[in-house]
PDB file of C-alpha atoms in Angstrom:
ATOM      1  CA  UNK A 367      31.377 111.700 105.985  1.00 70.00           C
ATOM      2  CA  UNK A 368      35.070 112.004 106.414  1.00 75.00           C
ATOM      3  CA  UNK A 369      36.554 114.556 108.224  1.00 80.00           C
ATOM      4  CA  UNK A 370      38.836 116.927 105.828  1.00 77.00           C
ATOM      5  CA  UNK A 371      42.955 116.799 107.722  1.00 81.00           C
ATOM      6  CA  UNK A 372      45.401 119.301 106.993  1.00 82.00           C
ATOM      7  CA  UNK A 373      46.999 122.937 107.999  1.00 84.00           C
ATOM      8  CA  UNK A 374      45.136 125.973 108.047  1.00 90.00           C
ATOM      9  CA  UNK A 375      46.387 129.291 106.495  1.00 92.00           C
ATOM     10  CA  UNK A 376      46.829 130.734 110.061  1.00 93.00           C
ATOM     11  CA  UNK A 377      48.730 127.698 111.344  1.00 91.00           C
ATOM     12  CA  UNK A 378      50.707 127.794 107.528  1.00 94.00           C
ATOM     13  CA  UNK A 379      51.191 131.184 108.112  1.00 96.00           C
ATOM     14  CA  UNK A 380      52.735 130.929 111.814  1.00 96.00           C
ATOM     15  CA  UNK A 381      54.855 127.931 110.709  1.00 94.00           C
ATOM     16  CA  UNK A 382      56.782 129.818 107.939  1.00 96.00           C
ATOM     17  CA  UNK A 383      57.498 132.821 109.978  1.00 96.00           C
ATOM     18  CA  UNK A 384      59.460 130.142 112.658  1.00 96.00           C
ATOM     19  CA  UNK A 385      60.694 128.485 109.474  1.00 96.00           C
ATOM     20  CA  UNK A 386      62.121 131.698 108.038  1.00 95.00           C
ATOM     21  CA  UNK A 387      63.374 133.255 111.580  1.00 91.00           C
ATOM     22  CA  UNK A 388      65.472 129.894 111.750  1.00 93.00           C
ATOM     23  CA  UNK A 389      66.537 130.450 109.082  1.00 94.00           C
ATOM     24  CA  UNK A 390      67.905 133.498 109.062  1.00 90.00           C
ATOM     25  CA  UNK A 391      69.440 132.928 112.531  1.00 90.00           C
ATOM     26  CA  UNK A 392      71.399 129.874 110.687  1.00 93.00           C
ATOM     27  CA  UNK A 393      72.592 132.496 108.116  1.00 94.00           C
ATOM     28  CA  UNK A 394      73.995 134.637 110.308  1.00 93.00           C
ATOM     29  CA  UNK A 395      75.425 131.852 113.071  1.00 94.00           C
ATOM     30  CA  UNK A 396      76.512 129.600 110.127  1.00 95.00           C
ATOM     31  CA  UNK A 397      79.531 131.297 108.699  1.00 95.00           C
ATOM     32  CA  UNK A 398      81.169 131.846 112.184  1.00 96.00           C
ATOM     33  CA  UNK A 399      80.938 128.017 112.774  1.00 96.00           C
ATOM     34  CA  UNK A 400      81.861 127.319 109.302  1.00 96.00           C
ATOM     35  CA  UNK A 401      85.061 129.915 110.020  1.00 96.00           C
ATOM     36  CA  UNK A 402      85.612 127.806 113.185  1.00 97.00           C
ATOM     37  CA  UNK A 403      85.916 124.130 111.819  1.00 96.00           C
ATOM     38  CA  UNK A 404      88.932 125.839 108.438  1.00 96.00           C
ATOM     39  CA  UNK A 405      90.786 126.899 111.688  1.00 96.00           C
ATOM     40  CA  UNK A 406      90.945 123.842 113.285  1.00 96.00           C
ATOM     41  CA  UNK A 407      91.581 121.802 110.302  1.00 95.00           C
ATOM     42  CA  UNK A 408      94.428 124.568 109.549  1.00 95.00           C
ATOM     43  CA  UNK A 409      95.757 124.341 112.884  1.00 94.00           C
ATOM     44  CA  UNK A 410      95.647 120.369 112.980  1.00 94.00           C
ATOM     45  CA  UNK A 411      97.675 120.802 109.609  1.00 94.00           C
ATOM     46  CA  UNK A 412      99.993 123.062 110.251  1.00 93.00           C
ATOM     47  CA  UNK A 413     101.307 120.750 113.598  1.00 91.00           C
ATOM     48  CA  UNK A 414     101.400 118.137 111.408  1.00 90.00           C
ATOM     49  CA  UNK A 415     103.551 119.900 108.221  1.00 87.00           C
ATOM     50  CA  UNK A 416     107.295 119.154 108.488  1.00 85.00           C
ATOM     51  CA  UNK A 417     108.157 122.920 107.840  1.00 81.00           C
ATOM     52  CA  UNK A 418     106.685 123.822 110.966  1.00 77.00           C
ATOM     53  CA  UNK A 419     107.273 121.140 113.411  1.00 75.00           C
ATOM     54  CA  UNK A 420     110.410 123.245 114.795  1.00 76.00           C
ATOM     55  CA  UNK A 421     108.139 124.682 116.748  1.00 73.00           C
ATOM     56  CA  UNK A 422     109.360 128.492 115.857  1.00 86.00           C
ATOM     57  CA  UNK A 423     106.507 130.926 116.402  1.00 89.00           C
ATOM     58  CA  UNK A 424     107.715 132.408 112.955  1.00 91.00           C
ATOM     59  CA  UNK A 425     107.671 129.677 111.042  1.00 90.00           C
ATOM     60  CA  UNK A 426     104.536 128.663 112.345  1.00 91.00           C
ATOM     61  CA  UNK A 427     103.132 132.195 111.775  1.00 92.00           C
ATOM     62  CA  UNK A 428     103.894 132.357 108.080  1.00 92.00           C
ATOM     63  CA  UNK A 429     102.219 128.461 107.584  1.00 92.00           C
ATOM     64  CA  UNK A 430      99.623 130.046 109.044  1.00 94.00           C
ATOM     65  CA  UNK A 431      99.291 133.012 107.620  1.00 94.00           C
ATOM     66  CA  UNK A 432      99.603 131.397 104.164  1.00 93.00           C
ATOM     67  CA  UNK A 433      96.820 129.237 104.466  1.00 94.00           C
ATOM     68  CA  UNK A 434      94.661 131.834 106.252  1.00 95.00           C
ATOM     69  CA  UNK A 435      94.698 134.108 103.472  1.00 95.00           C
ATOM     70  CA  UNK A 436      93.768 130.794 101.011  1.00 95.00           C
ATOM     71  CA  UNK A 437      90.714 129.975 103.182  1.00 95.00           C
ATOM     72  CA  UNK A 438      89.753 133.324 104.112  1.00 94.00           C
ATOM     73  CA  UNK A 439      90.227 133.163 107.838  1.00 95.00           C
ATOM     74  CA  UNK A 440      89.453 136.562 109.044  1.00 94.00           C
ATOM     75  CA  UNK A 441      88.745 136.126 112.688  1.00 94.00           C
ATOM     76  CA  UNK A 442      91.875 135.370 113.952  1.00 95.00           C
ATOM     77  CA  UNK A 443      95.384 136.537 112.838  1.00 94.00           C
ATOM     78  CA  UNK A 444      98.868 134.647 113.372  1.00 93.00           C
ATOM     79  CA  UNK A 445      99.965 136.829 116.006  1.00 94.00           C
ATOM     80  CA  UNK A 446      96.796 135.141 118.024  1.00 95.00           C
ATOM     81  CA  UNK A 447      98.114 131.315 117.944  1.00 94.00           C
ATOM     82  CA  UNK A 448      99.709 129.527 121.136  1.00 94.00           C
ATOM     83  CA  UNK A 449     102.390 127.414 120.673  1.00 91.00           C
ATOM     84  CA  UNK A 450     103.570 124.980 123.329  1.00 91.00           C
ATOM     85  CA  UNK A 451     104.777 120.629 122.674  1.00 86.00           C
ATOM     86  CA  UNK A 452     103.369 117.697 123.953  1.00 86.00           C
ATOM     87  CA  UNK A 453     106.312 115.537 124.271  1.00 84.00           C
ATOM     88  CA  UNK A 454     107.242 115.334 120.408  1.00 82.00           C
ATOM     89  CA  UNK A 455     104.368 117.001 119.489  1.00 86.00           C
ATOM     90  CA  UNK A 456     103.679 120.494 118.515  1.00 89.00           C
ATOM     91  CA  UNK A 457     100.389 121.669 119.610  1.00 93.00           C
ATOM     92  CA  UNK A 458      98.582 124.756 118.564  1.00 94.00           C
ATOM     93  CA  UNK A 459      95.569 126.459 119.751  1.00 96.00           C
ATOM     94  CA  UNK A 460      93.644 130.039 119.747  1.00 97.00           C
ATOM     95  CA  UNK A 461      90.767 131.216 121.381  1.00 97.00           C
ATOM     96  CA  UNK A 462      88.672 133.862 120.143  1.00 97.00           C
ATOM     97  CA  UNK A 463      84.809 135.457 120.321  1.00 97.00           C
ATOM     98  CA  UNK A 464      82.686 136.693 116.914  1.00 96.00           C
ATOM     99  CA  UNK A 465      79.518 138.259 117.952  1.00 95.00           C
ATOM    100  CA  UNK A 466      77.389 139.158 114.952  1.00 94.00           C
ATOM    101  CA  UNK A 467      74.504 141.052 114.759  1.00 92.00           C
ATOM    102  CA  UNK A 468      71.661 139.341 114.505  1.00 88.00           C
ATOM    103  CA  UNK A 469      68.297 141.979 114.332  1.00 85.00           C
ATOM    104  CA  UNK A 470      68.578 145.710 115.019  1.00 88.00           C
ATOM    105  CA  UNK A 471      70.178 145.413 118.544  1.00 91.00           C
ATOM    106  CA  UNK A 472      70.417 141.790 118.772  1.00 90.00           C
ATOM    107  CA  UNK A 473      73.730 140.278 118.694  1.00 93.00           C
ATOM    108  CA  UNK A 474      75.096 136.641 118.916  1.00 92.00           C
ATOM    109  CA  UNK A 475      78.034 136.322 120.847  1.00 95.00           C
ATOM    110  CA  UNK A 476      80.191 132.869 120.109  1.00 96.00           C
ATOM    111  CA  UNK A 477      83.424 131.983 122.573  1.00 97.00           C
ATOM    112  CA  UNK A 478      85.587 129.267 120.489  1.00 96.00           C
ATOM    113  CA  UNK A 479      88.784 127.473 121.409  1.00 96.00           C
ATOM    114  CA  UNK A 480      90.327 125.617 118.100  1.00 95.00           C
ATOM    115  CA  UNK A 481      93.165 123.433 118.715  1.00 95.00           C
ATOM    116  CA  UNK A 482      95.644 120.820 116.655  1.00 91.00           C
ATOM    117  CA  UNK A 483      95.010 118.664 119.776  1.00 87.00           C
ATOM    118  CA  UNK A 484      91.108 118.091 119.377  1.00 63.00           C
TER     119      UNK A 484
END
């Protein structure tokens, strides 16, 4: 007689509760890293746009805030941006922490560093 294989309710029942706390740890960690990678890609733009290669803060302040208000980019503001060259070229960067909450008292607390270099 074969032996019958499978999961039992109790081990079902244990795997979807890890299944659904990942889960819902990824919903709440997700958007910050999502929010991360626009403002690098923005930032890698705007060094290479023509408009703001002068390297003036202001120009590069209204690129940014331009396309910040098109993608949504609420962590960081224009004021928050470094400026500095590397020989010809302009290099941007910002570095910034979210922390969002993730149950009751819980709270996730992300240090990021975006750059035009990377």
């Amino acid at each position: 007689m074969r032996r019958q294989r499978g999961i039992t309710l109790s081990g079902f029942i244990l795997w979807a509760i890890v299944l659904v706390v990942l889960a819902l740890l990824g919903f709440r960690i997700g958007p910050p890293y999502f929010e991360y990678i626009t403002i690098q890609n923005q930032l890698r733009a705007i060094a290479k746009d023509p408009e703001a290669r002068s390297g003036l803060r202001r120009d590069v302040e209204n690129a940014f805030s331009r396309r910040a208000s098109i993608e949504n980019i609420k962590s960081v503001s224009a004021k928050d941006i470094q400026i500095s060259k590397q020989g010809e070229q302009l290099v941007l960067s910002v570095d910034y922490s979210v922390c969002v909450p993730v149950v009751a008292n819980i709270r996730a607390c992300m240090d990021y560093s975006a750059s035009s270099a990377k």
